[in-house]
PDB file of C-alpha atoms in Angstrom:
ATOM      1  CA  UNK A 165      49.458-166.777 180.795  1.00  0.00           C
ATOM      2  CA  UNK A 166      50.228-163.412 182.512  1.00  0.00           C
ATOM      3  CA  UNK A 167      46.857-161.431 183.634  1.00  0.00           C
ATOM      4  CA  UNK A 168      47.830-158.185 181.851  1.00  0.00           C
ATOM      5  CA  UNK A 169      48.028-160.129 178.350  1.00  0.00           C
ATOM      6  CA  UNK A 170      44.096-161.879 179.477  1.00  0.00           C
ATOM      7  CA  UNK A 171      43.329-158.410 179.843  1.00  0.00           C
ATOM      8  CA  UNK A 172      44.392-157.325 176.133  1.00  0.00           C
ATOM      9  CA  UNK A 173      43.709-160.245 174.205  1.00  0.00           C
ATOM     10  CA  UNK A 174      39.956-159.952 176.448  1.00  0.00           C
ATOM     11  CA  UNK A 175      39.554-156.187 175.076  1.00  0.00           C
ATOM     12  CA  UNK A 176      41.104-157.332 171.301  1.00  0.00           C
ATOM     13  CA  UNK A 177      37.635-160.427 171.432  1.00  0.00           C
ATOM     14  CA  UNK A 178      35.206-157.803 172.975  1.00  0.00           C
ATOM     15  CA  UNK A 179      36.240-154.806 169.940  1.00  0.00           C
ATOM     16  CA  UNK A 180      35.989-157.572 167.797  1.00  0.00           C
ATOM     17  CA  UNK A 181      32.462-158.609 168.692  1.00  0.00           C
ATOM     18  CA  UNK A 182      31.824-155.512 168.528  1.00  0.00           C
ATOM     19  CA  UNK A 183      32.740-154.825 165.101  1.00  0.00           C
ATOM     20  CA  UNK A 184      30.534-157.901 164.464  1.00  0.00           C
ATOM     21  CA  UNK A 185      27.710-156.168 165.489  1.00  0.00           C
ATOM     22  CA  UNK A 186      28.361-153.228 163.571  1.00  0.00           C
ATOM     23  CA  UNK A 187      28.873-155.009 160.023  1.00  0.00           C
ATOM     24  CA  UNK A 188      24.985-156.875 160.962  1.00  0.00           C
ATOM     25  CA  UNK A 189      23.806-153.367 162.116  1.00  0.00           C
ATOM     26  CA  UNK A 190      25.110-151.929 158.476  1.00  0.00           C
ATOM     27  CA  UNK A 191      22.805-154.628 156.202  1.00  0.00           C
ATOM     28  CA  UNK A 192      19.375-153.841 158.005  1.00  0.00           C
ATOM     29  CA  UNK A 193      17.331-151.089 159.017  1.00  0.00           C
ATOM     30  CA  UNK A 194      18.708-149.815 161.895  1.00  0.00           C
ATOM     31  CA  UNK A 195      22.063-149.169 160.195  1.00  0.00           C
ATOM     32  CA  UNK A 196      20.528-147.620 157.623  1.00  0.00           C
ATOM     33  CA  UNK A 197      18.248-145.208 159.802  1.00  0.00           C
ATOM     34  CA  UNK A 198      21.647-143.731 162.136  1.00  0.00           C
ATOM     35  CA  UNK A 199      23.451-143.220 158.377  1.00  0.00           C
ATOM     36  CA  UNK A 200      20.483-141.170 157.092  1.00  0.00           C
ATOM     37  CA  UNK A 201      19.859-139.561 160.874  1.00  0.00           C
ATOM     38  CA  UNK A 202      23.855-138.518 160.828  1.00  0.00           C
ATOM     39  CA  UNK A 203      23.538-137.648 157.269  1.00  0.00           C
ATOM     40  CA  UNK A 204      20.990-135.202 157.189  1.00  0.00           C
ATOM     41  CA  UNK A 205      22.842-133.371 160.498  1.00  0.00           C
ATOM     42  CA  UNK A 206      25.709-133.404 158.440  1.00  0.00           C
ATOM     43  CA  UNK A 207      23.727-131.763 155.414  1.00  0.00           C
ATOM     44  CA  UNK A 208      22.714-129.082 157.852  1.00  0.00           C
ATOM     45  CA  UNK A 209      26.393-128.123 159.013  1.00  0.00           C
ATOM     46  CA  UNK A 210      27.054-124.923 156.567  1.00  0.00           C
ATOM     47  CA  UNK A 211      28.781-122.575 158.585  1.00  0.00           C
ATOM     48  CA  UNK A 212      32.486-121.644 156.293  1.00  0.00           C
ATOM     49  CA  UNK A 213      34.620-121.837 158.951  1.00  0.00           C
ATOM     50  CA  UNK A 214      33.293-125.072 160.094  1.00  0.00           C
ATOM     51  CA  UNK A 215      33.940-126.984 156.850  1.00  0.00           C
ATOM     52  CA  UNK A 216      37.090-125.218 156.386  1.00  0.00           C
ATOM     53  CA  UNK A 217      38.325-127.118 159.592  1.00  0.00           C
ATOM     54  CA  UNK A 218      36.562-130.610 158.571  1.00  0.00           C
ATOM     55  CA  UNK A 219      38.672-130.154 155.217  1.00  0.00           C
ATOM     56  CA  UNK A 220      41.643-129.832 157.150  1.00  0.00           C
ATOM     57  CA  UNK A 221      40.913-132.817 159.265  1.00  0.00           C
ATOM     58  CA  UNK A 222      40.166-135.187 156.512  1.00  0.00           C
ATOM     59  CA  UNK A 223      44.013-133.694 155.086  1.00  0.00           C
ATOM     60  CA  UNK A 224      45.140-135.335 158.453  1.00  0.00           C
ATOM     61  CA  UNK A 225      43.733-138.642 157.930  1.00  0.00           C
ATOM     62  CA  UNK A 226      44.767-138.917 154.125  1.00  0.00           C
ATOM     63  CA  UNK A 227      47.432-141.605 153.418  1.00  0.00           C
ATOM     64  CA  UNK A 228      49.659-139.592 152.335  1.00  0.00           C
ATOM     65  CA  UNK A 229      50.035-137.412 155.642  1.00  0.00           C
ATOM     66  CA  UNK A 230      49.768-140.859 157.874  1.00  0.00           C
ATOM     67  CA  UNK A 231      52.016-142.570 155.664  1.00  0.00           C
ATOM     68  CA  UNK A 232      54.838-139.490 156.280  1.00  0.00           C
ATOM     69  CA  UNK A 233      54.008-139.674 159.996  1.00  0.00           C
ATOM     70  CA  UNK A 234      54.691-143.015 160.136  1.00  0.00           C
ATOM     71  CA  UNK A 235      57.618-142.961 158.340  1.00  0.00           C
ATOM     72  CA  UNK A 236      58.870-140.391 160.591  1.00  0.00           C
ATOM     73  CA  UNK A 237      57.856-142.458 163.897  1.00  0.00           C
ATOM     74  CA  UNK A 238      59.405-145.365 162.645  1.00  0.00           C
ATOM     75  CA  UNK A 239      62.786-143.675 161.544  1.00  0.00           C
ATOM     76  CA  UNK A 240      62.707-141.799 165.014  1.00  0.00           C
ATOM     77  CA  UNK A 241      62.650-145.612 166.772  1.00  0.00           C
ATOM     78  CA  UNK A 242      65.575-146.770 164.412  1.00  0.00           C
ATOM     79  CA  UNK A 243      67.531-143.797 165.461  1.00  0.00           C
ATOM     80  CA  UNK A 244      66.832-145.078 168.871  1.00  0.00           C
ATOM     81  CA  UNK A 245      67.417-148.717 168.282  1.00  0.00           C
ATOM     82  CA  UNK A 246      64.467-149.464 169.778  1.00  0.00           C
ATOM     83  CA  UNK A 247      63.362-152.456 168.122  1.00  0.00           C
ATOM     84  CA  UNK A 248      60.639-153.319 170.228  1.00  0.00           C
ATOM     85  CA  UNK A 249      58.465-150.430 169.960  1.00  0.00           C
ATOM     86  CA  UNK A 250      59.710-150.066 166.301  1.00  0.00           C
ATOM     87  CA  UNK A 251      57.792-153.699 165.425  1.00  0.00           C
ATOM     88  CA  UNK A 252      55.117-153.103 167.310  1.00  0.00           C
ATOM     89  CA  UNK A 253      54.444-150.165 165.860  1.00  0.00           C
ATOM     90  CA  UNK A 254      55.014-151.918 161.895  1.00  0.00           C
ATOM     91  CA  UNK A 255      53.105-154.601 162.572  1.00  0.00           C
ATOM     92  CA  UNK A 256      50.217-152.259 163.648  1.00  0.00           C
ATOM     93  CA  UNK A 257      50.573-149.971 160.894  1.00  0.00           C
ATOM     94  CA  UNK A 258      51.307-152.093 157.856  1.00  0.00           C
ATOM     95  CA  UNK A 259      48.751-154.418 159.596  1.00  0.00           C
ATOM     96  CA  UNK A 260      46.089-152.288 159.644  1.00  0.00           C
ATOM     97  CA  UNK A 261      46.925-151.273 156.180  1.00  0.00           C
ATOM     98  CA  UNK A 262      46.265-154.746 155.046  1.00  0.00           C
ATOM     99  CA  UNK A 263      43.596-155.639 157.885  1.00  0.00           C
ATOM    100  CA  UNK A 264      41.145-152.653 156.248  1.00  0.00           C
ATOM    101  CA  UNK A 265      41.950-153.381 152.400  1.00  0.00           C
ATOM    102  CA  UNK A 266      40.741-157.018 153.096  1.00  0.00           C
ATOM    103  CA  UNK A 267      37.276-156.313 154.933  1.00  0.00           C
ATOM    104  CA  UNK A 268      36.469-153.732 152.085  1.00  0.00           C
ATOM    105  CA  UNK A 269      37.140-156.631 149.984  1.00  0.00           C
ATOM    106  CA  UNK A 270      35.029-159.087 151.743  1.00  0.00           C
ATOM    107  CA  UNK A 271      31.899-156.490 152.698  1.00  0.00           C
ATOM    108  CA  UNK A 272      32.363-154.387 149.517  1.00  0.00           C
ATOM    109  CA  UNK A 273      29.795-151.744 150.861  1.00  0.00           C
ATOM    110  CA  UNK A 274      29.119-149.231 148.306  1.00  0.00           C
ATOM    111  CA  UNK A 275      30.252-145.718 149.093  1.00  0.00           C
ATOM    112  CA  UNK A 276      27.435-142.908 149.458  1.00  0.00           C
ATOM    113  CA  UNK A 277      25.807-142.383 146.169  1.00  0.00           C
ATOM    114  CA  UNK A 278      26.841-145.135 144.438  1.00  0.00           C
ATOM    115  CA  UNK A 279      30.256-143.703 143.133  1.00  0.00           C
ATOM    116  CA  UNK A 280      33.101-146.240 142.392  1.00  0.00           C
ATOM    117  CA  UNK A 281      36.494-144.580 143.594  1.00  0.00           C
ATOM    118  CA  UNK A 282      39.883-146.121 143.154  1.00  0.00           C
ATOM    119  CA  UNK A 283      42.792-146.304 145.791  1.00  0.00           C
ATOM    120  CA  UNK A 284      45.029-143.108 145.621  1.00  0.00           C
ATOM    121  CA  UNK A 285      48.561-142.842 147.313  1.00  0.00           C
ATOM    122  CA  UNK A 286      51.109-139.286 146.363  1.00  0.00           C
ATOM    123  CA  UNK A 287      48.183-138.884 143.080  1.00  0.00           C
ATOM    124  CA  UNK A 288      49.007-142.275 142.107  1.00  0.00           C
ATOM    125  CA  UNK A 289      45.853-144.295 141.457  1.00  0.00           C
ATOM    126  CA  UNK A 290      45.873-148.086 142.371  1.00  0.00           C
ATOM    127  CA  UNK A 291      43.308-150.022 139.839  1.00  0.00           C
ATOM    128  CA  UNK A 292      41.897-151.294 142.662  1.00  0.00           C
ATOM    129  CA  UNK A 293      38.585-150.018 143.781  1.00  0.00           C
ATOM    130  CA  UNK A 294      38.182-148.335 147.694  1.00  0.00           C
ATOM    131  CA  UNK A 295      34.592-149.925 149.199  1.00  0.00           C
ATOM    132  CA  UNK A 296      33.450-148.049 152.037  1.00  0.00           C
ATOM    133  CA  UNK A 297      33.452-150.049 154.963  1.00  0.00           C
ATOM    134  CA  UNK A 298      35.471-149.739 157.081  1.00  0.00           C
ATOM    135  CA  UNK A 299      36.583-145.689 156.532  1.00  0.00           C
ATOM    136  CA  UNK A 300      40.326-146.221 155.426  1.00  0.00           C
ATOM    137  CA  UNK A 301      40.696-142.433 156.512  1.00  0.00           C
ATOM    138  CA  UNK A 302      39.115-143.019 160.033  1.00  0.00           C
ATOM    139  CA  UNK A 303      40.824-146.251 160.609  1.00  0.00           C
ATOM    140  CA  UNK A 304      44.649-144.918 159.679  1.00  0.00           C
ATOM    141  CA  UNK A 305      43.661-142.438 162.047  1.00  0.00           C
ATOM    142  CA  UNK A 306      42.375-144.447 164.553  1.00  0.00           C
ATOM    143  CA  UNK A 307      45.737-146.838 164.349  1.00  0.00           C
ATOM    144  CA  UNK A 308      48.077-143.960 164.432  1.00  0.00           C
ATOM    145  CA  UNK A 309      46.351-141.547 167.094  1.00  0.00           C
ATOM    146  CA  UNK A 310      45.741-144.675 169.543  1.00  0.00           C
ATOM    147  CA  UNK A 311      49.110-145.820 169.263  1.00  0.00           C
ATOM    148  CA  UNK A 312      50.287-141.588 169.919  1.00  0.00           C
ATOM    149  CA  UNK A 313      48.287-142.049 173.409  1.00  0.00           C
ATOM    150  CA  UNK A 314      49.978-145.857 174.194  1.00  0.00           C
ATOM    151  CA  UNK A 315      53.017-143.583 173.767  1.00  0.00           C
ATOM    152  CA  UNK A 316      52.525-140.925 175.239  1.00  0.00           C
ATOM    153  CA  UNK A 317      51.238-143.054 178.295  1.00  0.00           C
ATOM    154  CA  UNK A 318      54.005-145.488 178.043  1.00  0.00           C
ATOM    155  CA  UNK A 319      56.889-142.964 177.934  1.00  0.00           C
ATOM    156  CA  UNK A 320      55.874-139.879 179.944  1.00  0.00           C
ATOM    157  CA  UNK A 321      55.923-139.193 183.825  1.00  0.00           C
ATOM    158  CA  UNK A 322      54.034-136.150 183.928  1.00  0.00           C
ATOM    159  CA  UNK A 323      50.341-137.260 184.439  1.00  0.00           C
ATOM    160  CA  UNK A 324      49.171-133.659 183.024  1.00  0.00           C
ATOM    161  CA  UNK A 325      50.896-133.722 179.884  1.00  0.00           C
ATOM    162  CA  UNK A 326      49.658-137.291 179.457  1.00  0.00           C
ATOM    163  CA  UNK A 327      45.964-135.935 179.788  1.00  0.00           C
ATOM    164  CA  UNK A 328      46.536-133.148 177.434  1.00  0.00           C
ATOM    165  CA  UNK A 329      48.244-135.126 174.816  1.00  0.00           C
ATOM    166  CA  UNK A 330      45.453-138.046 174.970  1.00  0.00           C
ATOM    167  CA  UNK A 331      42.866-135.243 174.667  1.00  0.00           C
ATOM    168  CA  UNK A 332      44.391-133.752 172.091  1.00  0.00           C
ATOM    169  CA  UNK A 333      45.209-137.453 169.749  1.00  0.00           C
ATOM    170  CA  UNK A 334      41.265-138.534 170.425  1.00  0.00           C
ATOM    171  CA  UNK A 335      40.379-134.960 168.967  1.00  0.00           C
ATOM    172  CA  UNK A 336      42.181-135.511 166.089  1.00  0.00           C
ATOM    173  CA  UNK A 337      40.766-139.163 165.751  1.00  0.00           C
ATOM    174  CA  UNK A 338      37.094-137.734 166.196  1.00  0.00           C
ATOM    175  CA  UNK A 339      37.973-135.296 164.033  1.00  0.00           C
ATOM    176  CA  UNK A 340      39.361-136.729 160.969  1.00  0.00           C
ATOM    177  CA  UNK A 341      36.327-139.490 161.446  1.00  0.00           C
ATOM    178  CA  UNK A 342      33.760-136.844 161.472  1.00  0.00           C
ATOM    179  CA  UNK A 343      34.814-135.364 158.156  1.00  0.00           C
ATOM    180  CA  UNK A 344      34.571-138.092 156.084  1.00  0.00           C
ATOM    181  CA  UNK A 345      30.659-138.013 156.814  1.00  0.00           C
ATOM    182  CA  UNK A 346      30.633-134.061 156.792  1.00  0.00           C
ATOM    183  CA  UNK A 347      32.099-134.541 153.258  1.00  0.00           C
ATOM    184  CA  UNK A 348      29.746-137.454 152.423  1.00  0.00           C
ATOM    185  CA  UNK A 349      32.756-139.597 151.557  1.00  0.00           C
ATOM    186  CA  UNK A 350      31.573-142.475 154.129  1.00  0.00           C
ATOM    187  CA  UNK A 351      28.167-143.673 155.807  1.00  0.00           C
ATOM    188  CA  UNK A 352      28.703-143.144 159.860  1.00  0.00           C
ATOM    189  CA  UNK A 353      28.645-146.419 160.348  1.00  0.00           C
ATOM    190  CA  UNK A 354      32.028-147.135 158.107  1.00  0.00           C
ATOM    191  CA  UNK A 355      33.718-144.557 160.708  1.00  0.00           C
ATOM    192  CA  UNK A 356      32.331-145.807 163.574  1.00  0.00           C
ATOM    193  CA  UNK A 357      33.024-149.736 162.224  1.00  0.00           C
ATOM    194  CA  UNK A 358      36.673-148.874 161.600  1.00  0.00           C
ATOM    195  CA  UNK A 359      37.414-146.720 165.276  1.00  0.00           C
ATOM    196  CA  UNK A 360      36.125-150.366 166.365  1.00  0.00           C
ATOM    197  CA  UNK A 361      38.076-152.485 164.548  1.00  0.00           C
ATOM    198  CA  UNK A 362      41.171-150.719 164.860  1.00  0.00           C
ATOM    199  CA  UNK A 363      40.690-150.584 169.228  1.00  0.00           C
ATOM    200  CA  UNK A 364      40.507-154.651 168.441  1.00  0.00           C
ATOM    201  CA  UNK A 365      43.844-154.607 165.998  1.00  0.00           C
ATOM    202  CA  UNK A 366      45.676-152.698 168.652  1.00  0.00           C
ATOM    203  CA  UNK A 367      45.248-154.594 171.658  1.00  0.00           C
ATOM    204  CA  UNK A 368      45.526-158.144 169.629  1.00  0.00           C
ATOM    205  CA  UNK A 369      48.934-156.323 168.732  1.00  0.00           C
ATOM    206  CA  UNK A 370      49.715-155.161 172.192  1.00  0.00           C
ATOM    207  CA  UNK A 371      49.043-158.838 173.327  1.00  0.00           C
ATOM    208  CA  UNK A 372      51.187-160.020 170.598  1.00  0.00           C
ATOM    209  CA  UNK A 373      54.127-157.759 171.584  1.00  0.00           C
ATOM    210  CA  UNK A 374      53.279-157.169 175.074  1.00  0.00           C
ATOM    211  CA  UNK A 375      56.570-158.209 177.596  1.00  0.00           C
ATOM    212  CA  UNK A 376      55.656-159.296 181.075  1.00  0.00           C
ATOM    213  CA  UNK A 377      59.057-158.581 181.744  1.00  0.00           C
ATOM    214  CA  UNK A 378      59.632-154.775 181.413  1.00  0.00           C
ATOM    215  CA  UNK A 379      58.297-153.248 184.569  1.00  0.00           C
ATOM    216  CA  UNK A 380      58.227-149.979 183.048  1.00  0.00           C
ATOM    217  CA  UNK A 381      55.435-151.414 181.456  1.00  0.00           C
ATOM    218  CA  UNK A 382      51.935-150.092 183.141  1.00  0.00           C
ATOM    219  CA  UNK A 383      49.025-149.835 180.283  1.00  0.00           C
ATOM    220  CA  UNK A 384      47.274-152.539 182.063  1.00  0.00           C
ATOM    221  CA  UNK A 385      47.484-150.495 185.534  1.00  0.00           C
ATOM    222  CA  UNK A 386      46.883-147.134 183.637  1.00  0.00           C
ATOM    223  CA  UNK A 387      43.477-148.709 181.972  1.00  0.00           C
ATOM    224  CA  UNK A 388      42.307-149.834 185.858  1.00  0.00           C
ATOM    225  CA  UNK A 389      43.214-146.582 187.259  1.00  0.00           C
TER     226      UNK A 389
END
């Protein structure tokens, strides 16, 4: 097996593990203490202009703006013909989709407060009910944003624009995954549970589609730089 995939499908274990950890952390005490901790900071955040830009970030991460972006990604590698990046970037997507639905389903974590809500897409409602772990918000925008910086790393010369760009897509992530506790929509731990899981999903699917191959190909030698 080629080093570069031992290196992804080593990461994909370790995230994991990791999100192992955080699904035992979320039953006991300890989980419990950071959500109240984070929640209570949260409480304290007033300031207008603040929570008018935590609305707006939560807007980014709703499934209807991801689902549009994605749409428009994928259409953009069709118009390309490239196929490669184009089922890579499916079989993240509608992956992740389906990877999140089923560990709400198996952890069914209540949502903070207690109150049942039902899976929403374009103000059609799904009678199926949304648990709150993982974050569905945070972990679309984990998926798509962390894919935008394999992109933008994969495809562009210019180092700078690279470091903007990446600085940019992990603001929006942090962003979008801060609102949903700002707005008391999610327990910290859901967010921070579904940036984890979806670091794990993408490197099991860059191992998957990974091609030793394509020299053009340098994530492993831009993660050991």
């Amino acid at each position: 097996m080629n080093s570069r995939n031992n290196f992804f499908i080593i990461l994909s274990i370790l995230f994991f593990a990791l999100f192992a950890g955080v699904v035992y952390i979320t039953s006991g005490s300890l989980g419990e203490s950071v959500d109240n901790s984070i929640a209570n900071w949260a409480d304290q955040q007033s300031a207008s202009f603040f929570t008018k830009l935590i609305a707006i970030a939560s807007m980014i991460g709703s499934s209807e703006v991801v689902l549009l972006v994605t749409v428009l990604i994928g259409l953009y590698f069709i118009v390309k013909q490239n196929w490669h990046h184009f089922y890579f970037f499916f079989v993240l997507s509608v992956g992740g989709v389906i990877l999140n639905l089923g560990l709400k389903m198996l952890i069914q974590r209540a949502r903070p407060g207690d109150d049942a809500k039902f899976i929403e897409v374009f103000n059609y409602t799904f009678e199926l009910q949304s648990y709150s772990f993982p974050s569905g918000h945070a972990m679309r925008a984990s998926i798509l944003f962390i894919f935008l910086v394999y992109l933008a790393i994969y495809t562009l010369k210019n180092k700078m624009l690279q470091v903007i760009l990446t600085i940019v897509y992990l603001g929006l992530l942090i962003s979008v995954a801060l609102s949903r506790v700002m707005l008391d929509a999610h327990f910290a731990t859901d967010v921070i549970g579904a940036i984890v899981v979806s670091i794990a999903w993408f490197f099991l699917c860059l191992y998957i589609f990974y091609k030793p191959e394509r020299a053009s190909f340098n994530m492993y030698q831009k993660f050991n730089t």
